[in-house]
Amino acid sequence: MARKKIALVGAGQIGGTLALLAGQKELGDIVLLDIPDAEGVAKGKALDIAEASPVEGFDAGYTGTSNYADLAGADVVIVTAGVPRKPGMSRDDLVGINAKIIKAVGEGIRTHAPNAFVIVITNPLDAMVGLMQQVTGFDPAKVVGMAGVLDSARFRWFLAEEFKVSVEDVTAFVLGGHGDTMVPSVRYSTVAGIPLPDLVKMGWTTQEKLDSIVQRTRDGGAEIVGLLKTGSAFYAPAASAIAMAESYLKDKKRVMPCAARLTGQYGVDGLYIGVPVVIGSGGVEKIVEIELNAEEKAMFDKSVAAVKTLVEVTAKVAG
Ligand code: A3D
């Protein structure tokens, strides 16, 4: 069986980490693409990781390029092209620059990788993945945004630290847009199946501590930006997108929170927003509609309103 092909558009911090992780997991051959000015970075990272493969013991082909023709036959394209945040910036401040970049990248993908499953990471996420679907004209099941896996991974890690249990036994759900209005769902997050409200009752933690963990999750991206000062998180975002790519390539049908285009679910139509989905060889095979209580619904609706505003700004910028 021929190897799968994974194209990474954007060879920056996340792109390089994606390239390493995809190789280590032997997901397929990897193409790193960047703008002509940064072609050396794409080529350099490709060669550097290829040279690590004999030590790490994995087989994967690596190509660095600035030529979209090299995307031909890609099974998965992961897009990080754009600029990241600096301290004091919100994700929404990036829309002016990144919308133009996503438009150009989308046109390249449409022409050269028409059968790919496209995972967008570029911020502001929900608006950029919507724009990518519009520009490519691909089936919305084949264009998805990575945010919820990362946000819920942060939530899981904070909870595992609080409870002093393995991260593996903590599941967490985060809904809504990837921004300050995201909705970490306490009721649907568990330790080995025990919902968080029950753990409060059992004395494992207090409501106050839980509230502060929820807030830390919402601010998780800004916390890293504040520490790094020169850019935003890249290890956990890359790991999250790789989990989505793996579920698609291996038809694992994992249930993951992703930005998907809703068609009436949660009372939303035609907008990309974070919800639980099933990812398999058909792409986004199912959108899972969980029941929200009045408080969660109000938070979700607020998040939807924020994403709608951003989509309007994006439409103006992208033309
Ligand atoms: P960075 O290290 O700057 O890499 C971005 C790369 O994109 C650079 O190498 C650029 O040269 C390249 N690029 C710019 N324009 C183009 C183009 N037209 N075609 C191809 N490549 C281009 O950033 P990063 O990797 O740290 O972050 C990338 C994006 O991911 C940013 O927009 C971040 O805000 C976003 N991000 C999203 C999340 C989510 O959870 C959604 C998390 C972390 C970062």
mmCIF file of C-alpha atoms and ligand atoms in Angstrom:
data_model
loop_
_atom_site.group_PDB
_atom_site.id
_atom_site.type_symbol
_atom_site.label_atom_id
_atom_site.label_comp_id
_atom_site.label_asym_id
_atom_site.label_seq_id
_atom_site.Cartn_x
_atom_site.Cartn_y
_atom_site.Cartn_z
ATOM 1 C CA MET A 1 0.000 0.000 0.000
ATOM 2 C CA ALA A 2 1.379 3.382 -1.008
ATOM 3 C CA ARG A 3 2.005 5.844 1.779
ATOM 4 C CA LYS A 4 -0.534 8.575 2.433
ATOM 5 C CA LYS A 5 0.470 12.167 1.737
ATOM 6 C CA ILE A 6 0.162 14.957 4.260
ATOM 7 C CA ALA A 7 0.686 18.535 3.123
ATOM 8 C CA LEU A 8 1.404 21.257 5.647
ATOM 9 C CA VAL A 9 0.786 24.794 4.405
ATOM 10 C CA GLY A 10 2.804 27.079 6.667
ATOM 11 C CA ALA A 11 6.201 25.826 7.831
ATOM 12 C CA GLY A 12 6.384 27.946 10.983
ATOM 13 C CA GLN A 13 6.235 26.871 14.605
ATOM 14 C CA ILE A 14 3.136 24.695 14.301
ATOM 15 C CA GLY A 15 4.004 23.511 10.772
ATOM 16 C CA GLY A 16 7.412 22.209 11.854
ATOM 17 C CA THR A 17 5.949 20.421 14.877
ATOM 18 C CA LEU A 18 3.215 18.882 12.708
ATOM 19 C CA ALA A 19 5.907 17.596 10.349
ATOM 20 C CA LEU A 20 7.795 15.923 13.188
ATOM 21 C CA LEU A 21 4.704 14.358 14.793
ATOM 22 C CA ALA A 22 3.259 13.115 11.476
ATOM 23 C CA GLY A 23 6.585 11.410 10.745
ATOM 24 C CA GLN A 24 6.956 9.898 14.199
ATOM 25 C CA LYS A 25 3.470 8.428 13.870
ATOM 26 C CA GLU A 26 4.247 7.235 10.329
ATOM 27 C CA LEU A 27 1.069 8.817 8.992
ATOM 28 C CA GLY A 28 2.603 9.215 5.537
ATOM 29 C CA ASP A 29 4.968 11.310 3.420
ATOM 30 C CA ILE A 30 5.114 14.970 4.312
ATOM 31 C CA VAL A 31 5.246 18.145 2.231
ATOM 32 C CA LEU A 32 6.006 21.423 3.990
ATOM 33 C CA LEU A 33 4.973 24.479 1.965
ATOM 34 C CA ASP A 34 5.635 28.144 2.726
ATOM 35 C CA ILE A 35 5.868 31.409 0.777
ATOM 36 C CA PRO A 36 8.857 31.811 -1.609
ATOM 37 C CA ASP A 37 10.637 34.083 0.920
ATOM 38 C CA ALA A 38 10.481 31.272 3.485
ATOM 39 C CA GLU A 39 11.062 28.337 1.133
ATOM 40 C CA GLY A 40 14.440 27.777 2.807
ATOM 41 C CA VAL A 41 12.673 27.347 6.154
ATOM 42 C CA ALA A 42 10.343 24.732 4.639
ATOM 43 C CA LYS A 43 13.269 22.919 3.003
ATOM 44 C CA GLY A 44 15.483 23.239 6.079
ATOM 45 C CA LYS A 45 12.871 21.849 8.469
ATOM 46 C CA ALA A 46 12.037 19.030 6.029
ATOM 47 C CA LEU A 47 15.711 18.027 5.776
ATOM 48 C CA ASP A 48 16.354 18.406 9.511
ATOM 49 C CA ILE A 49 13.416 16.145 10.435
ATOM 50 C CA ALA A 50 14.309 13.631 7.705
ATOM 51 C CA GLU A 51 17.774 13.444 9.271
ATOM 52 C CA ALA A 52 16.162 12.702 12.658
ATOM 53 C CA SER A 53 14.192 9.773 11.210
ATOM 54 C CA PRO A 54 17.053 7.204 11.307
ATOM 55 C CA VAL A 55 17.590 7.988 15.002
ATOM 56 C CA GLU A 56 13.911 7.979 15.861
ATOM 57 C CA GLY A 57 13.297 4.958 13.630
ATOM 58 C CA PHE A 58 10.477 6.058 11.360
ATOM 59 C CA ASP A 59 10.054 6.041 7.580
ATOM 60 C CA ALA A 60 8.533 9.087 5.929
ATOM 61 C CA GLY A 61 9.474 11.163 2.909
ATOM 62 C CA TYR A 62 9.998 14.887 3.486
ATOM 63 C CA THR A 63 9.789 17.712 0.926
ATOM 64 C CA GLY A 64 10.104 21.455 1.495
ATOM 65 C CA THR A 65 8.660 23.729 -1.170
ATOM 66 C CA SER A 66 6.912 26.964 -2.113
ATOM 67 C CA ASN A 67 5.237 25.396 -5.145
ATOM 68 C CA TYR A 68 1.586 24.404 -4.812
ATOM 69 C CA ALA A 69 2.020 21.765 -7.532
ATOM 70 C CA ASP A 70 3.828 19.719 -4.842
ATOM 71 C CA LEU A 71 0.486 19.367 -3.024
ATOM 72 C CA ALA A 72 -0.818 17.093 -5.800
ATOM 73 C CA GLY A 73 -2.404 13.926 -4.443
ATOM 74 C CA ALA A 74 -2.422 15.100 -0.815
ATOM 75 C CA ASP A 75 -4.808 13.103 1.395
ATOM 76 C CA VAL A 76 -4.712 15.664 4.182
ATOM 77 C CA VAL A 77 -3.767 19.349 4.111
ATOM 78 C CA ILE A 78 -3.194 21.135 7.417
ATOM 79 C CA VAL A 79 -3.147 24.921 7.166
ATOM 80 C CA THR A 80 -1.225 27.136 9.590
ATOM 81 C CA ALA A 81 -0.314 29.840 7.068
ATOM 82 C CA GLY A 82 -0.708 33.272 8.591
ATOM 83 C CA VAL A 83 0.529 35.309 11.508
ATOM 84 C CA PRO A 84 0.205 34.347 15.179
ATOM 85 C CA ARG A 85 -0.650 36.594 18.136
ATOM 86 C CA LYS A 86 1.756 38.757 20.103
ATOM 87 C CA PRO A 87 1.138 39.775 23.730
ATOM 88 C CA GLY A 88 -1.847 42.122 24.034
ATOM 89 C CA MET A 89 -3.405 40.953 20.751
ATOM 90 C CA SER A 90 -6.634 39.009 20.524
ATOM 91 C CA ARG A 91 -7.104 36.276 17.920
ATOM 92 C CA ASP A 92 -9.578 38.589 16.190
ATOM 93 C CA ASP A 93 -6.860 41.196 15.595
ATOM 94 C CA LEU A 94 -5.330 38.793 13.075
ATOM 95 C CA VAL A 95 -8.278 38.770 10.687
ATOM 96 C CA GLY A 96 -7.025 41.548 8.388
ATOM 97 C CA ILE A 97 -3.819 39.743 7.458
ATOM 98 C CA ASN A 98 -4.910 36.138 7.772
ATOM 99 C CA ALA A 99 -8.106 36.358 5.693
ATOM 100 C CA LYS A 100 -6.067 37.386 2.636
ATOM 101 C CA ILE A 101 -3.599 34.566 3.266
ATOM 102 C CA ILE A 102 -6.355 31.955 3.665
ATOM 103 C CA LYS A 103 -7.920 33.114 0.403
ATOM 104 C CA ALA A 104 -4.639 32.601 -1.472
ATOM 105 C CA VAL A 105 -3.952 29.264 0.229
ATOM 106 C CA GLY A 106 -7.516 28.052 -0.424
ATOM 107 C CA GLU A 107 -7.121 28.756 -4.128
ATOM 108 C CA GLY A 108 -3.915 26.702 -4.203
ATOM 109 C CA ILE A 109 -5.551 23.787 -2.396
ATOM 110 C CA ARG A 110 -8.638 23.887 -4.633
ATOM 111 C CA THR A 111 -6.459 23.597 -7.734
ATOM 112 C CA HIS A 112 -3.816 21.148 -6.573
ATOM 113 C CA ALA A 113 -5.354 18.996 -3.810
ATOM 114 C CA PRO A 114 -9.058 18.744 -4.663
ATOM 115 C CA ASN A 115 -9.575 15.462 -2.794
ATOM 116 C CA ALA A 116 -7.883 16.424 0.447
ATOM 117 C CA PHE A 117 -9.334 16.565 3.940
ATOM 118 C CA VAL A 118 -8.459 20.110 5.007
ATOM 119 C CA ILE A 119 -7.762 21.001 8.640
ATOM 120 C CA VAL A 120 -7.446 24.733 9.336
ATOM 121 C CA ILE A 121 -5.534 26.034 12.363
ATOM 122 C CA THR A 122 -4.982 29.678 11.353
ATOM 123 C CA ASN A 123 -6.722 32.191 13.627
ATOM 124 C CA PRO A 124 -9.297 33.599 14.087
ATOM 125 C CA LEU A 125 -10.183 29.956 13.642
ATOM 126 C CA ASP A 126 -13.925 29.775 13.136
ATOM 127 C CA ALA A 127 -13.928 32.583 10.557
ATOM 128 C CA MET A 128 -10.828 31.276 8.731
ATOM 129 C CA VAL A 129 -12.161 27.721 8.366
ATOM 130 C CA GLY A 130 -15.454 29.121 7.029
ATOM 131 C CA LEU A 131 -13.524 31.183 4.494
ATOM 132 C CA MET A 132 -11.447 28.141 3.494
ATOM 133 C CA GLN A 133 -14.603 26.121 2.783
ATOM 134 C CA GLN A 134 -16.014 28.994 0.709
ATOM 135 C CA VAL A 135 -12.854 29.514 -1.333
ATOM 136 C CA THR A 136 -12.247 25.820 -2.027
ATOM 137 C CA GLY A 137 -15.934 25.036 -2.558
ATOM 138 C CA PHE A 138 -15.205 21.619 -0.979
ATOM 139 C CA ASP A 139 -17.894 19.580 0.734
ATOM 140 C CA PRO A 140 -18.098 21.012 4.289
ATOM 141 C CA ALA A 141 -17.462 17.468 5.582
ATOM 142 C CA LYS A 142 -13.951 17.760 4.110
ATOM 143 C CA VAL A 143 -13.061 21.141 5.683
ATOM 144 C CA VAL A 144 -12.739 21.340 9.446
ATOM 145 C CA GLY A 145 -11.174 23.620 12.042
ATOM 146 C CA MET A 146 -8.866 22.588 14.888
ATOM 147 C CA ALA A 147 -9.550 24.349 18.182
ATOM 148 C CA GLY A 148 -11.763 22.246 20.436
ATOM 149 C CA VAL A 149 -9.271 19.381 20.716
ATOM 150 C CA LEU A 150 -6.683 21.886 21.962
ATOM 151 C CA ASP A 151 -9.052 23.765 24.267
ATOM 152 C CA SER A 152 -10.323 20.511 25.773
ATOM 153 C CA ALA A 153 -6.746 19.181 26.095
ATOM 154 C CA ARG A 154 -5.876 22.268 28.139
ATOM 155 C CA PHE A 155 -9.008 21.748 30.261
ATOM 156 C CA ARG A 156 -8.086 18.052 30.704
ATOM 157 C CA TRP A 157 -4.564 18.852 31.770
ATOM 158 C CA PHE A 158 -5.667 21.453 34.338
ATOM 159 C CA LEU A 159 -8.213 18.972 35.729
ATOM 160 C CA ALA A 160 -5.689 16.116 35.878
ATOM 161 C CA GLU A 161 -3.314 18.393 37.810
ATOM 162 C CA GLU A 162 -6.081 19.417 40.217
ATOM 163 C CA PHE A 163 -7.228 15.824 40.851
ATOM 164 C CA LYS A 164 -3.748 14.251 40.697
ATOM 165 C CA VAL A 165 -4.940 11.593 38.262
ATOM 166 C CA SER A 166 -3.737 10.489 34.829
ATOM 167 C CA VAL A 167 -4.587 12.776 31.921
ATOM 168 C CA GLU A 168 -5.797 9.641 30.168
ATOM 169 C CA ASP A 169 -8.720 9.284 32.552
ATOM 170 C CA VAL A 170 -9.941 12.854 32.164
ATOM 171 C CA THR A 171 -12.323 13.691 29.350
ATOM 172 C CA ALA A 172 -13.435 17.239 28.759
ATOM 173 C CA PHE A 173 -15.745 19.027 26.414
ATOM 174 C CA VAL A 174 -15.412 22.520 25.074
ATOM 175 C CA LEU A 175 -18.006 23.993 22.753
ATOM 176 C CA GLY A 176 -18.428 27.209 20.807
ATOM 177 C CA GLY A 177 -15.997 29.503 19.045
ATOM 178 C CA HIS A 178 -12.250 29.466 19.664
ATOM 179 C CA GLY A 179 -12.073 32.705 21.600
ATOM 180 C CA ASP A 180 -12.916 34.328 24.876
ATOM 181 C CA THR A 181 -16.519 33.147 24.519
ATOM 182 C CA MET A 182 -15.678 29.424 24.307
ATOM 183 C CA VAL A 183 -17.874 27.203 26.481
ATOM 184 C CA PRO A 184 -16.010 24.606 28.573
ATOM 185 C CA SER A 185 -18.781 22.200 29.587
ATOM 186 C CA VAL A 186 -18.471 21.148 33.215
ATOM 187 C CA ARG A 187 -21.443 18.757 33.104
ATOM 188 C CA TYR A 188 -20.046 16.776 30.178
ATOM 189 C CA SER A 189 -16.475 16.576 31.493
ATOM 190 C CA THR A 190 -15.524 13.570 33.582
ATOM 191 C CA VAL A 191 -12.853 11.618 35.427
ATOM 192 C CA ALA A 192 -13.278 7.953 34.459
ATOM 193 C CA GLY A 193 -16.923 8.653 33.664
ATOM 194 C CA ILE A 194 -17.681 10.612 36.867
ATOM 195 C CA PRO A 195 -19.021 14.074 35.895
ATOM 196 C CA LEU A 196 -17.250 17.097 37.425
ATOM 197 C CA PRO A 197 -20.293 18.269 39.455
ATOM 198 C CA ASP A 198 -20.281 14.842 41.182
ATOM 199 C CA LEU A 199 -16.577 15.211 41.956
ATOM 200 C CA VAL A 200 -17.337 18.531 43.671
ATOM 201 C CA LYS A 201 -19.978 16.754 45.763
ATOM 202 C CA MET A 202 -17.432 14.005 46.550
ATOM 203 C CA GLY A 203 -15.035 16.644 47.883
ATOM 204 C CA TRP A 204 -12.370 16.153 45.170
ATOM 205 C CA THR A 205 -12.408 19.886 44.460
ATOM 206 C CA THR A 206 -14.454 22.990 45.163
ATOM 207 C CA GLN A 207 -16.769 24.911 42.868
ATOM 208 C CA GLU A 208 -14.425 27.923 43.174
ATOM 209 C CA LYS A 209 -11.434 25.890 41.998
ATOM 210 C CA LEU A 210 -13.468 24.469 39.148
ATOM 211 C CA ASP A 211 -14.571 27.971 38.125
ATOM 212 C CA SER A 212 -10.958 29.135 38.059
ATOM 213 C CA ILE A 213 -9.938 26.120 35.929
ATOM 214 C CA VAL A 214 -12.729 26.947 33.476
ATOM 215 C CA GLN A 215 -11.455 30.526 33.269
ATOM 216 C CA ARG A 216 -7.842 29.346 32.861
ATOM 217 C CA THR A 217 -9.019 27.146 29.971
ATOM 218 C CA ARG A 218 -10.683 30.140 28.288
ATOM 219 C CA ASP A 219 -7.448 32.118 28.739
ATOM 220 C CA GLY A 220 -5.188 29.149 27.884
ATOM 221 C CA GLY A 221 -3.903 30.612 24.619
ATOM 222 C CA ALA A 222 -3.196 34.032 26.127
ATOM 223 C CA GLU A 223 -1.298 32.413 29.025
ATOM 224 C CA ILE A 224 1.172 30.861 26.573
ATOM 225 C CA VAL A 225 1.418 34.031 24.448
ATOM 226 C CA GLY A 226 2.233 35.972 27.628
ATOM 227 C CA LEU A 227 5.060 33.560 28.457
ATOM 228 C CA LEU A 228 6.540 33.117 24.962
ATOM 229 C CA LYS A 229 6.191 36.810 24.024
ATOM 230 C CA THR A 230 7.234 36.140 20.410
ATOM 231 C CA GLY A 231 4.330 33.987 19.217
ATOM 232 C CA SER A 232 1.648 31.561 20.338
ATOM 233 C CA ALA A 233 1.396 27.924 21.416
ATOM 234 C CA PHE A 234 2.573 25.308 18.951
ATOM 235 C CA TYR A 235 3.236 21.893 20.524
ATOM 236 C CA ALA A 236 -0.299 21.253 21.802
ATOM 237 C CA PRO A 237 -1.986 22.798 18.735
ATOM 238 C CA ALA A 238 0.106 20.541 16.471
ATOM 239 C CA ALA A 239 -0.622 17.426 18.563
ATOM 240 C CA SER A 240 -4.338 18.233 18.400
ATOM 241 C CA ALA A 241 -4.425 18.585 14.606
ATOM 242 C CA ILE A 242 -2.429 15.377 14.195
ATOM 243 C CA ALA A 243 -5.032 13.495 16.265
ATOM 244 C CA MET A 244 -7.706 14.752 13.850
ATOM 245 C CA ALA A 245 -5.642 13.818 10.778
ATOM 246 C CA GLU A 246 -4.983 10.350 12.212
ATOM 247 C CA SER A 247 -8.679 9.750 12.860
ATOM 248 C CA TYR A 248 -9.394 10.608 9.215
ATOM 249 C CA LEU A 249 -6.508 8.622 7.697
ATOM 250 C CA LYS A 250 -7.164 5.513 9.817
ATOM 251 C CA ASP A 251 -10.972 5.845 9.813
ATOM 252 C CA LYS A 252 -10.879 5.749 13.610
ATOM 253 C CA LYS A 253 -14.192 7.589 13.953
ATOM 254 C CA ARG A 254 -13.031 9.454 17.027
ATOM 255 C CA VAL A 255 -15.473 11.843 18.676
ATOM 256 C CA MET A 256 -13.730 15.194 18.955
ATOM 257 C CA PRO A 257 -14.716 18.809 19.405
ATOM 258 C CA CYS A 258 -13.955 20.562 16.094
ATOM 259 C CA ALA A 259 -15.140 23.607 14.183
ATOM 260 C CA ALA A 260 -17.680 22.171 11.752
ATOM 261 C CA ARG A 261 -20.279 23.772 9.497
ATOM 262 C CA LEU A 262 -23.659 23.474 11.156
ATOM 263 C CA THR A 263 -26.843 22.908 9.200
ATOM 264 C CA GLY A 264 -29.481 23.618 11.827
ATOM 265 C CA GLN A 265 -27.890 21.790 14.776
ATOM 266 C CA TYR A 266 -27.850 23.860 17.972
ATOM 267 C CA GLY A 267 -30.149 26.304 16.150
ATOM 268 C CA VAL A 268 -27.314 27.442 13.853
ATOM 269 C CA ASP A 269 -27.269 27.229 10.061
ATOM 270 C CA GLY A 270 -24.373 27.825 7.673
ATOM 271 C CA LEU A 271 -21.780 28.797 10.269
ATOM 272 C CA TYR A 272 -18.589 27.037 11.420
ATOM 273 C CA ILE A 273 -18.430 26.651 15.188
ATOM 274 C CA GLY A 274 -16.959 24.200 17.709
ATOM 275 C CA VAL A 275 -19.142 21.152 18.385
ATOM 276 C CA PRO A 276 -18.491 17.441 18.959
ATOM 277 C CA VAL A 277 -18.095 15.582 15.661
ATOM 278 C CA VAL A 278 -17.169 12.089 14.470
ATOM 279 C CA ILE A 279 -14.092 12.085 12.202
ATOM 280 C CA GLY A 280 -13.602 9.086 9.920
ATOM 281 C CA SER A 281 -12.638 8.384 6.335
ATOM 282 C CA GLY A 282 -15.652 10.416 5.192
ATOM 283 C CA GLY A 283 -14.289 13.477 6.997
ATOM 284 C CA VAL A 284 -16.799 14.993 9.411
ATOM 285 C CA GLU A 285 -19.171 12.029 9.352
ATOM 286 C CA LYS A 286 -21.535 13.180 12.059
ATOM 287 C CA ILE A 287 -22.264 16.267 14.121
ATOM 288 C CA VAL A 288 -23.191 15.326 17.660
ATOM 289 C CA GLU A 289 -25.936 17.473 19.117
ATOM 290 C CA ILE A 290 -25.835 17.294 22.894
ATOM 291 C CA GLU A 291 -28.479 18.795 25.124
ATOM 292 C CA LEU A 292 -27.480 22.129 26.594
ATOM 293 C CA ASN A 293 -29.081 23.578 29.707
ATOM 294 C CA ALA A 294 -30.292 27.190 29.719
ATOM 295 C CA GLU A 295 -26.979 28.568 31.019
ATOM 296 C CA GLU A 296 -24.863 26.603 28.516
ATOM 297 C CA LYS A 297 -27.212 27.556 25.660
ATOM 298 C CA ALA A 298 -26.898 31.247 26.592
ATOM 299 C CA MET A 299 -23.063 30.968 26.590
ATOM 300 C CA PHE A 300 -23.106 29.057 23.300
ATOM 301 C CA ASP A 301 -25.389 31.645 21.667
ATOM 302 C CA LYS A 302 -23.077 34.436 22.835
ATOM 303 C CA SER A 303 -20.175 32.581 21.245
ATOM 304 C CA VAL A 304 -22.140 32.130 18.006
ATOM 305 C CA ALA A 305 -22.871 35.880 17.932
ATOM 306 C CA ALA A 306 -19.140 36.650 18.347
ATOM 307 C CA VAL A 307 -18.235 34.286 15.474
ATOM 308 C CA LYS A 308 -20.943 35.820 13.237
ATOM 309 C CA THR A 309 -19.475 39.296 13.754
ATOM 310 C CA LEU A 310 -16.036 38.003 12.842
ATOM 311 C CA VAL A 311 -17.342 36.266 9.736
ATOM 312 C CA GLU A 312 -18.809 39.600 8.584
ATOM 313 C CA VAL A 313 -15.445 41.330 9.057
ATOM 314 C CA THR A 314 -13.738 38.448 7.214
ATOM 315 C CA ALA A 315 -16.094 38.775 4.255
ATOM 316 C CA LYS A 316 -15.193 42.476 3.944
ATOM 317 C CA VAL A 317 -11.450 41.825 4.134
ATOM 318 C CA ALA A 318 -11.429 38.823 1.788
ATOM 319 C CA GLY A 319 -13.699 40.593 -0.732
HETATM 320 P P1 A3D B 1 4.336 31.035 12.519
HETATM 321 O O1 A3D B 1 5.432 30.342 13.236
HETATM 322 O O2 A3D B 1 4.454 32.495 12.262
HETATM 323 O O3 A3D B 1 4.104 30.266 11.125
HETATM 324 C C1 A3D B 1 3.221 30.722 10.153
HETATM 325 C C2 A3D B 1 3.857 30.427 8.808
HETATM 326 O O4 A3D B 1 2.913 30.759 7.777
HETATM 327 C C3 A3D B 1 5.126 31.249 8.532
HETATM 328 O O5 A3D B 1 6.211 30.378 8.264
HETATM 329 C C4 A3D B 1 4.742 32.088 7.325
HETATM 330 O O6 A3D B 1 5.817 32.344 6.437
HETATM 331 C C5 A3D B 1 3.683 31.207 6.680
HETATM 332 N N1 A3D B 1 2.849 31.907 5.709
HETATM 333 C C6 A3D B 1 2.419 33.187 5.714
HETATM 334 N N2 A3D B 1 1.707 33.449 4.600
HETATM 335 C C7 A3D B 1 1.671 32.303 3.872
HETATM 336 C C8 A3D B 1 1.095 31.934 2.630
HETATM 337 N N3 A3D B 1 0.401 32.818 1.910
HETATM 338 N N4 A3D B 1 1.279 30.678 2.204
HETATM 339 C C9 A3D B 1 1.982 29.777 2.918
HETATM 340 N N5 A3D B 1 2.551 30.070 4.102
HETATM 341 C C10 A3D B 1 2.398 31.312 4.575
HETATM 342 O O7 A3D B 1 2.927 30.820 13.272
HETATM 343 P P2 A3D B 1 2.439 29.522 14.088
HETATM 344 O O8 A3D B 1 2.799 28.299 13.334
HETATM 345 O O9 A3D B 1 2.831 29.667 15.506
HETATM 346 O O10 A3D B 1 0.850 29.767 14.012
HETATM 347 C C11 A3D B 1 0.168 29.675 12.792
HETATM 348 C C12 A3D B 1 -1.289 30.094 12.947
HETATM 349 O O11 A3D B 1 -1.965 29.203 13.834
HETATM 350 C C13 A3D B 1 -1.510 31.506 13.526
HETATM 351 O O12 A3D B 1 -2.552 32.150 12.816
HETATM 352 C C14 A3D B 1 -1.949 31.221 14.956
HETATM 353 O O13 A3D B 1 -2.766 32.252 15.486
HETATM 354 C C15 A3D B 1 -2.743 29.957 14.764
HETATM 355 N N6 A3D B 1 -2.969 29.160 15.970
HETATM 356 C C16 A3D B 1 -4.197 28.599 16.126
HETATM 357 C C17 A3D B 1 -4.473 27.838 17.229
HETATM 358 C C18 A3D B 1 -5.830 27.242 17.388
HETATM 359 O O14 A3D B 1 -6.081 26.562 18.352
HETATM 360 C C19 A3D B 1 -6.856 27.474 16.386
HETATM 361 C C20 A3D B 1 -3.489 27.632 18.207
HETATM 362 C C21 A3D B 1 -2.240 28.204 18.028
HETATM 363 C C22 A3D B 1 -1.978 28.980 16.893
#
